[in-house]
mmCIF file of C-alpha atoms in Angstrom:
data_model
loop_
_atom_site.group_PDB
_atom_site.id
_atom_site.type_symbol
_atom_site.label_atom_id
_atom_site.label_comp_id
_atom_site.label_asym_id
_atom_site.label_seq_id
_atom_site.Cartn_x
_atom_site.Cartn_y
_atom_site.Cartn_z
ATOM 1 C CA UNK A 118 -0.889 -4.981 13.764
ATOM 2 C CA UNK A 119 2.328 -3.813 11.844
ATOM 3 C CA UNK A 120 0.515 -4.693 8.818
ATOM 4 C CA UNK A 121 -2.229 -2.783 9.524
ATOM 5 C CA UNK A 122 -0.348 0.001 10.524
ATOM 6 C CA UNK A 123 1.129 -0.130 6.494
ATOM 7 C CA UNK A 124 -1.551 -0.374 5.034
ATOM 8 C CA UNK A 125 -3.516 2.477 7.413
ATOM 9 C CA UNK A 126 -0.531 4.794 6.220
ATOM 10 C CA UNK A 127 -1.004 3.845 2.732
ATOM 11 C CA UNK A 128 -4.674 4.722 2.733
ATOM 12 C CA UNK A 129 -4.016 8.070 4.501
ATOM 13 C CA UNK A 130 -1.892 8.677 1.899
ATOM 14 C CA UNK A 131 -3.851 8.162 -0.771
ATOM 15 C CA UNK A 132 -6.739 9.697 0.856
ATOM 16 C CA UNK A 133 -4.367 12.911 0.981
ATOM 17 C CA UNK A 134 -2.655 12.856 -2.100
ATOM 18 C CA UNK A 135 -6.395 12.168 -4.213
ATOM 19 C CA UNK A 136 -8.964 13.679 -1.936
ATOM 20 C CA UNK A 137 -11.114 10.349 -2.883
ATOM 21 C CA UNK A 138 -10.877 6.963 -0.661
ATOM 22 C CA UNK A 139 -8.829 4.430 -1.908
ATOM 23 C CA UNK A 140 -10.118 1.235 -4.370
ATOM 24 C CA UNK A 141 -10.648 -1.826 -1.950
ATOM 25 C CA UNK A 142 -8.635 -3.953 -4.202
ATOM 26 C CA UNK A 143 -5.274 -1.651 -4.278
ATOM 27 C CA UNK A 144 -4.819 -3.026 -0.162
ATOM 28 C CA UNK A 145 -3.843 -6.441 -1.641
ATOM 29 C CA UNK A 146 -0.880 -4.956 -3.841
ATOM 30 C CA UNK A 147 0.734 -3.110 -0.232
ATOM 31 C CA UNK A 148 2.014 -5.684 1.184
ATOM 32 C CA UNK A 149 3.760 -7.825 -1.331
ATOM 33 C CA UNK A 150 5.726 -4.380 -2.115
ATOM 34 C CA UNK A 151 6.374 -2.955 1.228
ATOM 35 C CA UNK A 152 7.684 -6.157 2.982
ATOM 36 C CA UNK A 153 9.927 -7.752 0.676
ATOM 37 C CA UNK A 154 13.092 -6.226 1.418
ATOM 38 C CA UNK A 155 14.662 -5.913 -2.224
ATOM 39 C CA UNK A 156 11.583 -4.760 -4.089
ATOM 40 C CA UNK A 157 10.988 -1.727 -0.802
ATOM 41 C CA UNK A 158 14.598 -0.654 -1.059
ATOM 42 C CA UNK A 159 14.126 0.369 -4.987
ATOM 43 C CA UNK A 160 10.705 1.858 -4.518
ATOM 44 C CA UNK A 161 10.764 5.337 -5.028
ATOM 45 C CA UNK A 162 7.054 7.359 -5.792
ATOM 46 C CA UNK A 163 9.544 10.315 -8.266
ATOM 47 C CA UNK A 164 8.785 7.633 -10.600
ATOM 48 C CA UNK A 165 5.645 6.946 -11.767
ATOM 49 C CA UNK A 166 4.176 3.116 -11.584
ATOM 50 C CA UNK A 167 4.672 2.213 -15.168
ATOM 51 C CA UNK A 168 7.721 3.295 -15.563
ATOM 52 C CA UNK A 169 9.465 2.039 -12.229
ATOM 53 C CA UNK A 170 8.308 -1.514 -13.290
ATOM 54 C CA UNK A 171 9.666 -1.077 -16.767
ATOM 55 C CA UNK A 172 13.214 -0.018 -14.872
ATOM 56 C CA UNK A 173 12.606 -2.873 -12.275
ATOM 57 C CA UNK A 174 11.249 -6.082 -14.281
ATOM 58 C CA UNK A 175 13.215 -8.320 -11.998
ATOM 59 C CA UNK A 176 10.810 -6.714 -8.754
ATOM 60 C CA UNK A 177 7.453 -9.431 -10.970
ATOM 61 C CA UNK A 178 9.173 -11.981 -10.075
ATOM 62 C CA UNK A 179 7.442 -13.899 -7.664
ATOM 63 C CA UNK A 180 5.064 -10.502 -6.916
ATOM 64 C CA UNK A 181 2.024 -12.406 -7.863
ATOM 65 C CA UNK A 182 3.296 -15.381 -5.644
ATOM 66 C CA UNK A 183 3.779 -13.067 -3.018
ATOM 67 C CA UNK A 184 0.515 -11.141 -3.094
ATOM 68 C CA UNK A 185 -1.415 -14.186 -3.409
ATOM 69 C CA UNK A 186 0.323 -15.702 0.156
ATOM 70 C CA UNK A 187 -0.360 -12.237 1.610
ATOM 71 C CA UNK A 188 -4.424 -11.814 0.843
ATOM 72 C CA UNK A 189 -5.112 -13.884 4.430
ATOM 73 C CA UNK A 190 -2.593 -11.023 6.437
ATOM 74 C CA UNK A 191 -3.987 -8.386 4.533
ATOM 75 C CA UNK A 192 -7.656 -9.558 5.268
ATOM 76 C CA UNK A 193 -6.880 -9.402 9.056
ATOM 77 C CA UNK A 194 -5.098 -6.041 9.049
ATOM 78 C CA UNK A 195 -7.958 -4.352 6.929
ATOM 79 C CA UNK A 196 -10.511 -6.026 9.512
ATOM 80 C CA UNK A 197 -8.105 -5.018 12.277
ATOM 81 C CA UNK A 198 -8.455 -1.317 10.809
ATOM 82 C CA UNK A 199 -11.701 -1.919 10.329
ATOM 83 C CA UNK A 200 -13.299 -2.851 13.408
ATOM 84 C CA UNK A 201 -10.925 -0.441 15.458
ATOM 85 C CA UNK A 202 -12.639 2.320 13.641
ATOM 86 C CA UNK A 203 -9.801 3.797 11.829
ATOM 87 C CA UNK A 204 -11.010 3.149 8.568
ATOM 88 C CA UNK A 205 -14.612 2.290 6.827
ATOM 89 C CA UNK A 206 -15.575 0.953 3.528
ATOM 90 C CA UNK A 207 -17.668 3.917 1.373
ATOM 91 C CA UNK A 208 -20.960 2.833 -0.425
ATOM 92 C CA UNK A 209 -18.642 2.262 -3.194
ATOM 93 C CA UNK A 210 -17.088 0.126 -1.620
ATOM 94 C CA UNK A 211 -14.303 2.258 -1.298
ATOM 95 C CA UNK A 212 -11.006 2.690 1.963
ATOM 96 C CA UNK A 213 -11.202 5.846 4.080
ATOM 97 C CA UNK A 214 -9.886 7.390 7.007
ATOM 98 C CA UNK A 215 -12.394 8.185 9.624
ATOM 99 C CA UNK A 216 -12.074 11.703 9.824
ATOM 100 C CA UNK A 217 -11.750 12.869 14.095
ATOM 101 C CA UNK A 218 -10.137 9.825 14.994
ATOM 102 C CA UNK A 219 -6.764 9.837 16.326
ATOM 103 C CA UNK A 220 -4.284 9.153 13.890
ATOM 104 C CA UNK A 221 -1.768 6.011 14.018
ATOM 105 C CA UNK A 222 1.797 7.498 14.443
ATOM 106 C CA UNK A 223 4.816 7.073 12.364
ATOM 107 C CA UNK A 224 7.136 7.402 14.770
ATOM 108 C CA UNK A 225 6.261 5.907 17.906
ATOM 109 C CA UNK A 226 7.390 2.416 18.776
ATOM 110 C CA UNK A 227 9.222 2.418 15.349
ATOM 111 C CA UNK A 228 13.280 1.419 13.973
ATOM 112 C CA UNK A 229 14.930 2.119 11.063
ATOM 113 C CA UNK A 230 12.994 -0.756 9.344
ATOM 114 C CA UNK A 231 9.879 0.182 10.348
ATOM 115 C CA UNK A 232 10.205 4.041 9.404
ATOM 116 C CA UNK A 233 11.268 2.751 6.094
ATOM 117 C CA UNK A 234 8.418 0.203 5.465
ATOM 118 C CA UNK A 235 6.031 3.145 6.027
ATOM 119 C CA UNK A 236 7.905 5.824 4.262
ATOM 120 C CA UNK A 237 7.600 3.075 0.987
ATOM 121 C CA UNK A 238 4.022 2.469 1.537
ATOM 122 C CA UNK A 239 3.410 5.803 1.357
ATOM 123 C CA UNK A 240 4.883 6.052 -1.838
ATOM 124 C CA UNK A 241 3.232 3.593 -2.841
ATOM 125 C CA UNK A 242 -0.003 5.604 -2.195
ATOM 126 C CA UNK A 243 1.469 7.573 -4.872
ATOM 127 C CA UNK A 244 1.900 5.416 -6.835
ATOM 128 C CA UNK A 245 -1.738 4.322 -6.776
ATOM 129 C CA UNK A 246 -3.002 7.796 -7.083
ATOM 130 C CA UNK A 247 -0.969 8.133 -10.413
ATOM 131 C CA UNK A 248 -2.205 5.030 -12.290
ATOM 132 C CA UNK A 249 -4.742 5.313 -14.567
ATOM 133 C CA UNK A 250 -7.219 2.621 -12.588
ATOM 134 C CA UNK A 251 -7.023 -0.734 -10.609
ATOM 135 C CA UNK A 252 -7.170 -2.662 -13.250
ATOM 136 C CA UNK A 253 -4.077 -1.067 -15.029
ATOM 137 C CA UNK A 254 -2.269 -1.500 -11.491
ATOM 138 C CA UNK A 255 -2.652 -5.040 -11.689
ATOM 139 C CA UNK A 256 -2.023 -5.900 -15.027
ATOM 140 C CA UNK A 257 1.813 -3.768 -14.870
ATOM 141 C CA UNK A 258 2.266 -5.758 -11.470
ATOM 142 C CA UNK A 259 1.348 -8.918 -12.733
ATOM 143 C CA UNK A 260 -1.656 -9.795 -10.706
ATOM 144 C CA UNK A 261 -4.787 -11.306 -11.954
ATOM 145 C CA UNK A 262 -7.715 -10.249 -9.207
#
């Protein structure tokens, strides 16, 4: 469920920030970012993508381990989403917010932690909204699909 509730708020985000849904395969890069401790405590969306890697090389290290242990969490929290009707996949295959639902909160039932691992996955929304496409997204981070 916590999972789901990053990557919900990372998909709102985006969904805000680009007035498109989000690309399906941008949910597997989330996690790997937003939960290990060192690489979420230097992320910071004033910086675009390319550029934060470039000034953060150390971060690939183990990333592609990382998001490749995390693809059976992040399957569950996008089917948790999913079937609780907070999100749906477009034609295109695509992540959006079900617009009239009520909204997952931010605050409620939250620490310090857990206000922080949002706050970075919603810069990471940024993030994704910035880069040129997927594909250039996974290549900087490391990740063959």
């Amino acid at each position: 469920a916590f999972c789901a509730r990053l990557l919900y708020t990372t998909i709102k985000e985006y969904d805000y920030k680009s007035q498109k849904p989000m690309p399906f395969a941008c949910v597997y890069l989330v996690l790997p970012l937003v939960l290990h401790k060192s690489t979420r405590e230097r992320i910071n969306s004033r910086t675009h993508l390319l550029q934060w890697i470039q000034n953060n090389q150390d971060i690939l290290i183990g990333y592609a381990n990382r998001a490749k242990d995390l693809v059976p969490i992040t399957n569950e929290a996008v089917e948790l989403l999913l079937q609780s009707g907070l999100i749906e996949l477009d034609p295109d295959g695509k992540l959006k917010i079900v617009k009239g639902k009520r909204s997952l909160s931010k605050t409620m039932y939250s620490d310090l932690e857990i206000t922080e691992c949002i706050k970075k996955s919603e810069h990471v929304a940024r993030w994704f909204v910035g880069a040129e496409s997927v594909t250039t997204i996974y290549i900087s981070l490391g990740v063959r699909p």
